XYZ file of C-alpha atoms in Angstrom:
460
model
C -17.129 -3.685 -11.550
C -15.897 -0.613 -13.394
C -11.905 -0.900 -12.921
C -9.367 -2.856 -11.492
C -5.497 -4.313 -11.052
C -4.143 -4.263 -14.226
C -3.457 -7.928 -15.527
C -0.032 -8.890 -15.783
C 2.218 -10.789 -17.292
C 5.304 -11.596 -15.682
C 8.885 -13.903 -17.291
C 11.764 -14.613 -14.862
C 14.968 -16.111 -14.789
C 16.963 -16.810 -11.722
C 20.480 -18.028 -10.533
C 21.667 -20.143 -7.801
C 25.145 -20.577 -6.774
C 26.421 -24.202 -5.124
C 25.813 -22.358 -1.897
C 22.085 -21.976 -2.569
C 22.740 -18.131 -2.234
C 20.763 -16.295 -4.976
C 23.422 -14.587 -7.190
C 20.793 -12.529 -10.389
C 17.734 -12.329 -11.289
C 16.050 -11.454 -14.579
C 12.272 -10.050 -15.032
C 10.551 -9.133 -18.299
C 6.583 -7.539 -17.038
C 4.136 -7.134 -19.803
C 1.429 -4.744 -17.861
C -2.191 -5.282 -19.446
C -3.198 -1.570 -18.625
C -7.189 -1.275 -20.985
C -7.834 1.185 -23.672
C -5.794 3.382 -21.507
C -2.425 4.183 -19.128
C -4.082 6.154 -16.302
C -1.742 5.833 -13.210
C -0.129 2.244 -14.859
C 3.776 3.614 -15.055
C 3.056 4.767 -11.286
C 2.341 0.643 -10.712
C 4.506 -0.635 -12.544
C 7.782 1.593 -11.243
C 6.584 0.378 -7.025
C 6.195 -3.031 -8.534
C 9.811 -3.094 -10.235
C 10.669 -1.605 -7.174
C 9.514 -3.927 -4.804
C 11.105 -6.927 -6.455
C 13.328 -7.732 -4.055
C 11.062 -8.343 -1.450
C 12.638 -9.686 1.946
C 15.650 -11.598 -0.633
C 19.256 -10.380 -1.345
C 20.515 -10.404 -4.788
C 23.488 -8.775 -5.439
C 22.312 -8.629 -9.555
C 18.933 -6.789 -11.060
C 17.557 -6.260 -14.058
C 14.413 -6.055 -15.638
C 12.366 -4.939 -18.699
C 8.800 -3.452 -18.582
C 5.458 -2.920 -20.933
C 2.905 -1.185 -21.145
C 0.488 -2.581 -23.265
C -2.735 -1.064 -24.304
C -5.616 -3.586 -25.293
C -9.671 -3.308 -25.945
C -10.652 -3.915 -22.162
C -11.115 -1.708 -19.670
C -8.505 0.366 -17.941
C -7.230 -0.513 -15.152
C -6.065 1.383 -11.817
C -4.324 1.247 -8.273
C -5.904 -1.074 -5.610
C -4.344 -2.062 -2.656
C -0.524 -3.043 -2.543
C -0.799 -2.121 -6.504
C 3.214 -2.866 -7.191
C 4.092 -4.872 -4.310
C 1.034 -7.324 -4.286
C 2.227 -8.357 -7.498
C 5.892 -8.587 -6.967
C 5.883 -9.917 -4.112
C 3.895 -13.540 -5.508
C 6.542 -13.269 -8.708
C 8.917 -12.868 -6.247
C 7.757 -16.358 -4.391
C 7.573 -18.170 -7.223
C 10.882 -17.440 -8.330
C 11.881 -18.667 -5.305
C 9.793 -21.345 -4.894
C 11.067 -22.366 -8.714
C 14.888 -21.783 -7.695
C 14.505 -24.255 -4.117
C 12.844 -26.831 -6.165
C 15.876 -26.376 -9.149
C 18.632 -26.834 -6.236
C 17.209 -29.306 -4.362
C 16.788 -27.486 -1.803
C 14.426 -27.168 1.176
C 11.847 -24.156 0.103
C 12.021 -22.735 4.012
C 16.202 -23.022 4.065
C 16.381 -21.784 0.936
C 14.626 -18.153 1.643
C 15.908 -18.228 4.791
C 19.459 -18.776 3.451
C 18.876 -15.298 1.577
C 17.430 -13.021 4.137
C 18.105 -9.553 3.698
C 20.681 -8.688 6.801
C 21.826 -5.627 8.238
C 24.446 -3.712 6.095
C 23.185 -5.499 3.015
C 21.601 -3.165 -0.207
C 18.400 -3.757 -2.276
C 17.659 -3.550 -5.720
C 17.359 0.492 -5.537
C 20.771 0.615 -3.703
C 19.992 1.709 -0.952
C 21.628 0.399 2.870
C 19.134 -2.122 4.762
C 19.923 -0.987 8.677
C 16.865 -2.173 11.385
C 14.579 -5.401 9.304
C 14.789 -7.392 11.937
C 13.818 -10.630 9.570
C 16.243 -12.757 11.226
C 14.642 -12.478 14.529
C 11.056 -12.278 13.498
C 11.685 -15.292 11.184
C 13.010 -17.098 14.777
C 10.574 -16.208 16.372
C 7.491 -17.561 13.711
C 9.357 -20.671 14.192
C 8.630 -20.917 17.893
C 5.344 -19.049 18.021
C 4.053 -20.963 14.864
C 5.519 -24.764 16.425
C 6.854 -25.051 13.074
C 9.009 -27.856 13.043
C 6.212 -30.165 15.664
C 3.430 -29.298 12.655
C 5.581 -29.981 10.070
C 5.906 -33.470 11.496
C 2.227 -33.761 11.669
C 1.466 -32.649 7.675
C 4.024 -35.762 7.329
C 2.309 -37.957 9.156
C -1.591 -37.145 7.824
C -0.318 -37.887 4.301
C 0.507 -41.199 5.117
C -2.943 -41.529 6.321
C -5.099 -39.651 4.070
C -4.229 -39.955 0.215
C -7.361 -37.659 -1.391
C -7.218 -34.991 1.646
C -3.782 -33.420 1.507
C -2.334 -30.748 4.145
C 0.581 -29.120 2.972
C 3.620 -28.066 5.003
C 4.186 -25.038 5.443
C 5.392 -22.360 2.847
C 7.240 -20.011 4.894
C 8.417 -16.388 3.638
C 9.767 -13.139 4.622
C 7.192 -9.912 2.977
C 7.676 -6.598 3.412
C 6.676 -3.577 1.069
C 9.812 -0.963 0.448
C 8.151 2.851 0.685
C 9.519 4.424 -2.234
C 5.703 5.528 -2.630
C 6.012 6.699 0.189
C 9.059 8.341 -0.631
C 7.806 9.751 -3.695
C 4.531 11.372 -2.791
C 7.104 13.140 0.208
C 9.128 14.758 -2.547
C 6.479 17.090 -4.363
C 4.266 17.329 -1.675
C 4.165 18.135 2.347
C 1.781 17.268 5.176
C 0.225 19.912 6.725
C -1.683 20.140 10.056
C -2.985 23.706 11.652
C -3.443 23.395 15.742
C -5.042 26.256 17.643
C -5.222 26.400 21.399
C -8.443 27.394 22.557
C -7.207 30.323 26.511
C -11.202 30.061 27.364
C -9.941 26.537 28.347
C -6.824 24.716 26.828
C -8.767 22.655 24.457
C -6.726 22.509 21.481
C -7.796 22.471 17.874
C -6.022 20.346 14.826
C -7.134 20.657 11.261
C -5.432 18.124 9.380
C -4.589 17.217 5.612
C -5.844 13.969 6.088
C -8.164 11.607 6.935
C -8.035 11.412 10.637
C -6.190 8.386 11.807
C -4.792 8.933 15.185
C -2.944 12.328 13.961
C -4.438 13.930 17.637
C -2.495 11.520 19.953
C 0.665 12.772 18.600
C -0.038 16.609 20.101
C -1.296 15.413 23.231
C 2.612 13.518 23.585
C 4.200 16.671 22.593
C 1.960 19.434 24.792
C 1.387 17.067 27.404
C -2.502 17.155 27.809
C -5.035 15.163 28.454
C -6.886 13.487 25.049
C -9.616 14.832 25.698
C -8.590 18.754 25.404
C -8.255 17.275 22.005
C -10.802 18.484 18.724
C -10.446 17.323 15.611
C -12.069 19.238 12.677
C -13.004 18.350 9.233
C -10.419 18.581 6.666
C -10.570 21.863 5.003
C -8.035 22.708 1.893
C -8.439 26.529 2.820
C -6.571 25.775 5.946
C -4.597 23.061 5.162
C -3.140 23.957 1.441
C -0.645 21.898 -1.304
C -1.365 18.929 0.375
C -1.027 14.933 -1.237
C -3.916 12.350 -0.857
C -4.217 10.305 1.525
C -3.001 6.869 0.264
C -0.174 4.879 -0.011
C -0.036 3.709 3.922
C 1.663 6.561 4.853
C -0.481 9.560 5.316
C -1.369 8.931 9.116
C 2.063 9.306 10.389
C 3.214 12.082 8.349
C -0.001 13.687 9.478
C 0.770 12.755 12.925
C 4.240 14.356 12.718
C 3.325 17.005 11.094
C 1.022 17.853 14.385
C 3.942 17.005 16.626
C 5.940 20.019 14.778
C 2.811 22.214 15.546
C 2.771 21.424 19.155
C 6.547 22.079 19.306
C 6.431 25.602 17.741
C 3.468 26.465 20.541
C 6.137 24.567 23.500
C 8.764 27.636 22.118
C 6.416 29.863 22.635
C 5.075 28.541 26.353
C 8.629 28.202 27.362
C 9.262 30.930 29.259
C 5.791 31.713 30.803
C 6.185 27.796 31.803
C 9.358 28.330 33.149
C 8.510 31.109 35.681
C 4.866 29.719 36.464
C 5.883 25.797 37.055
C 2.739 24.692 38.855
C 0.624 26.383 36.846
C -2.659 23.678 35.212
C -2.423 23.523 31.149
C -5.984 25.949 31.103
C -4.248 28.376 33.414
C -0.963 28.540 31.760
C -2.403 29.475 28.157
C -4.993 32.377 29.702
C -1.963 33.683 30.676
C -0.043 33.107 27.366
C -3.137 34.734 25.749
C -3.145 37.604 27.678
C 0.215 38.428 27.275
C -0.383 38.382 23.527
C 1.650 35.430 22.958
C 0.424 33.433 19.671
C -1.323 30.412 20.318
C -1.933 28.834 16.272
C 0.956 26.881 14.190
C 1.088 25.523 10.834
C 3.089 22.114 11.613
C 4.672 20.922 8.528
C 6.548 17.514 7.302
C 8.393 17.210 4.085
C 8.930 13.470 3.727
C 12.326 13.146 2.506
C 13.417 14.723 6.582
C 11.952 12.001 7.879
C 13.866 8.942 6.689
C 13.478 6.000 4.375
C 12.455 3.064 6.106
C 10.726 -0.829 4.947
C 7.602 -2.167 6.297
C 8.457 -5.973 7.159
C 6.875 -9.171 8.210
C 7.133 -12.729 7.617
C 3.850 -15.561 7.872
C 3.047 -19.265 7.334
C 0.422 -20.234 6.055
C -1.081 -24.072 6.537
C -3.837 -25.126 3.712
C -5.583 -28.108 2.745
C -6.841 -29.846 -0.478
C -9.349 -31.858 -1.611
C -7.862 -33.368 -4.648
C -10.842 -34.723 -6.027
C -12.896 -30.887 -6.309
C -9.649 -29.160 -5.865
C -11.110 -27.095 -3.514
C -9.197 -25.724 -0.701
C -9.172 -24.445 2.789
C -6.768 -21.976 4.636
C -5.987 -23.898 8.110
C -3.580 -21.995 9.750
C -1.910 -18.566 9.145
C 0.894 -17.053 11.557
C 2.056 -13.616 10.981
C 4.650 -11.512 12.657
C 5.090 -8.177 11.831
C 7.135 -4.936 12.743
C 4.796 -2.099 12.607
C 7.072 0.026 14.614
C 6.109 2.361 17.673
C 2.002 1.531 16.897
C -0.600 4.058 17.353
C -2.943 1.648 17.840
C -2.576 -2.202 18.084
C -6.184 -3.372 17.669
C -6.377 -1.253 14.038
C -3.049 -2.440 13.064
C -4.262 -6.287 13.677
C -7.221 -5.559 11.864
C -5.556 -4.312 9.055
C -2.995 -6.985 9.018
C -5.545 -9.360 8.764
C -7.682 -7.422 6.836
C -5.386 -6.833 3.711
C -3.944 -10.848 4.055
C -7.155 -11.406 3.423
C -8.042 -9.421 0.752
C -4.778 -10.489 -0.631
C -6.348 -14.221 -0.688
C -9.201 -13.032 -3.157
C -6.609 -11.341 -5.567
C -4.393 -14.211 -5.942
C -7.369 -17.043 -4.811
C -10.279 -15.992 -5.850
C -10.872 -13.037 -8.123
C -10.659 -14.368 -12.094
C -11.907 -11.939 -14.329
C -13.232 -13.078 -17.790
C -13.783 -10.922 -20.937
C -15.315 -11.760 -24.093
C -12.530 -12.198 -26.427
C -14.536 -10.120 -29.458
C -15.499 -7.145 -27.634
C -13.570 -7.097 -24.534
C -16.624 -6.756 -22.647
C -15.840 -7.947 -18.886
C -18.398 -10.672 -18.934
C -17.506 -11.381 -14.600
C -19.125 -7.819 -13.567
C -20.955 -9.117 -10.767
C -20.291 -11.384 -7.803
C -22.132 -14.161 -9.161
C -19.244 -15.033 -11.271
C -16.691 -12.527 -9.408
C -16.239 -14.404 -6.304
C -14.579 -12.186 -2.466
C -13.669 -13.846 0.204
C -16.602 -14.177 2.751
C -16.485 -15.008 6.103
C -16.300 -19.053 5.823
C -13.129 -17.720 3.741
C -11.079 -16.497 6.083
C -8.586 -18.811 7.997
C -9.661 -21.131 10.199
C -7.045 -20.491 12.418
C -5.700 -16.721 11.807
C -2.585 -15.499 14.638
C -1.196 -12.214 14.515
C 2.531 -10.838 16.413
C 3.361 -7.986 16.481
C 7.236 -7.318 16.715
C 8.162 -4.992 19.639
C 10.399 -2.738 17.867
C 10.666 0.617 17.324
C 11.243 2.406 13.907
C 12.961 5.096 12.381
C 10.152 6.709 11.156
C 6.950 10.095 12.012
C 6.768 9.070 15.711
C 8.433 6.113 15.149
C 5.383 4.402 13.653
C 5.353 2.127 10.429
C 2.981 2.119 7.082
C 0.486 -0.824 7.812
C -2.339 -0.727 5.589
C -0.846 -2.453 2.267
C 2.434 -4.141 2.975
C 0.525 -7.277 4.396
C -1.015 -8.660 1.795
C 2.510 -9.549 0.475
C 2.757 -12.134 2.794
C -1.125 -13.545 1.265
C 0.913 -15.277 -1.842
C 2.218 -17.994 0.699
C -1.087 -19.298 0.292
C -0.604 -20.204 -2.997
C 2.625 -22.060 -2.601
C 0.844 -23.155 0.458
C -1.657 -24.901 -1.646
C 1.358 -25.768 -4.600
C 2.891 -28.028 -1.685
C -0.084 -29.997 -0.529
C -0.624 -30.895 -4.817
C 2.590 -31.796 -4.542
C 2.304 -34.411 -1.123
C -0.666 -35.658 -3.852
C 1.291 -35.258 -6.820
C 4.496 -37.506 -5.021
C 2.562 -39.569 -3.112
C 0.376 -41.124 -6.284
C 4.023 -41.588 -7.954
C 3.519 -39.370 -10.697
C 6.388 -37.472 -12.283
C 8.458 -34.872 -10.001
C 8.130 -31.819 -11.298
C 8.524 -27.791 -10.892
C 4.408 -27.138 -11.076
C 3.469 -23.878 -13.130
C -0.158 -22.265 -13.246
C -2.587 -19.393 -14.195
C -3.634 -16.577 -10.836
C -5.806 -17.007 -9.438
C -5.476 -20.218 -7.752
C -9.051 -21.368 -8.590
C -9.904 -24.252 -7.335
C -10.397 -25.621 -11.471
C -7.118 -24.786 -11.525
C -6.039 -26.361 -8.587
C -8.112 -29.579 -9.356
C -5.666 -29.365 -13.146
C -2.649 -29.457 -11.475
C -3.702 -32.540 -8.518
C -3.971 -35.074 -11.750
């Protein structure tokens, strides 16, 4: 394992008023970059821009320090900034709810963004759907009934305790998309063959469904779409495939190219309304109409949006060993108008399980003298396997258009922001055990990842 996420130490202060409203948050972020800075300034930038997650706080302050050490360098990994900020924000909200003597679920619900609120970047929040998603989740997951079942379970079992729910809103502001869009464009080169009406696309990113945009705009059968390998000689000056936004920007570029073709065919189509697509383009070739177009999308023109979601996690802990099981996960995500629901659900599940590894398993240990990574193989460095996935995993996609390219939303990285719920769910189970044993009531703190060893230490 050559590179990984950077290590971070975050300190926070928070303030809540008598009504349980979050009033202020102060963050000190220490980012351990390794022996070279690499892309750490961008990671830290993403982190500080997503510290609010789904909760409104009118006053924010933060300080970021980058620390060079003798450890190997670190790099971007799925949700590089939000993966950290989502956990930090959730632990802050959990801590504040504890100090205020409020139910954590009610406290979070009381502080959700509403339409018209302004976020940490000063942007007006519109169309987040947090309230709607939260209400749907409470019904779909049957939260209240299951909380009562768990309370009864905890009265019977002494050493194996499931948690009540740690339900929260999580989202990933597309700051990364905004930044990439401003410096580069997505391009699609579209050509129509006069012989059979087939359409060839060469786009500037990895293929993730971009052909669908041309199909919709040209009103032709998908079988006529042919995709060619990405070629920088054909579509130059593009940005990377990343940030969970490549698909939508290339989709929009494909739409723009198709619109150009439609405009050129408009007069001919009006004169021959009964012609099939192959017949129409055949006449266009004879008339000398150009059937090639370059579609370009610059992100700033596409508008800003947030990918949003809410989730609930149920965990069971064996306090004799510290072992735990994620018994059930319920997620509601707003993905806009899904290009491929099967792919989107797979991305949501995959991102969540990957987050489980980051927050619960993947502990890295270094030699104190040399800085060498001592957990450099799967013998010591544990990643999630099939047996670690939630026993019951339910994903619901919100049916709601989004103000983005092709009405889609980024889905590859944002769902990882819901995986920290596993941490607070396990924490809640440990708190239930400590309370049953008459141990002093206190807010539990711990290092990450929350491995079974650390869970065991928290329990006693």
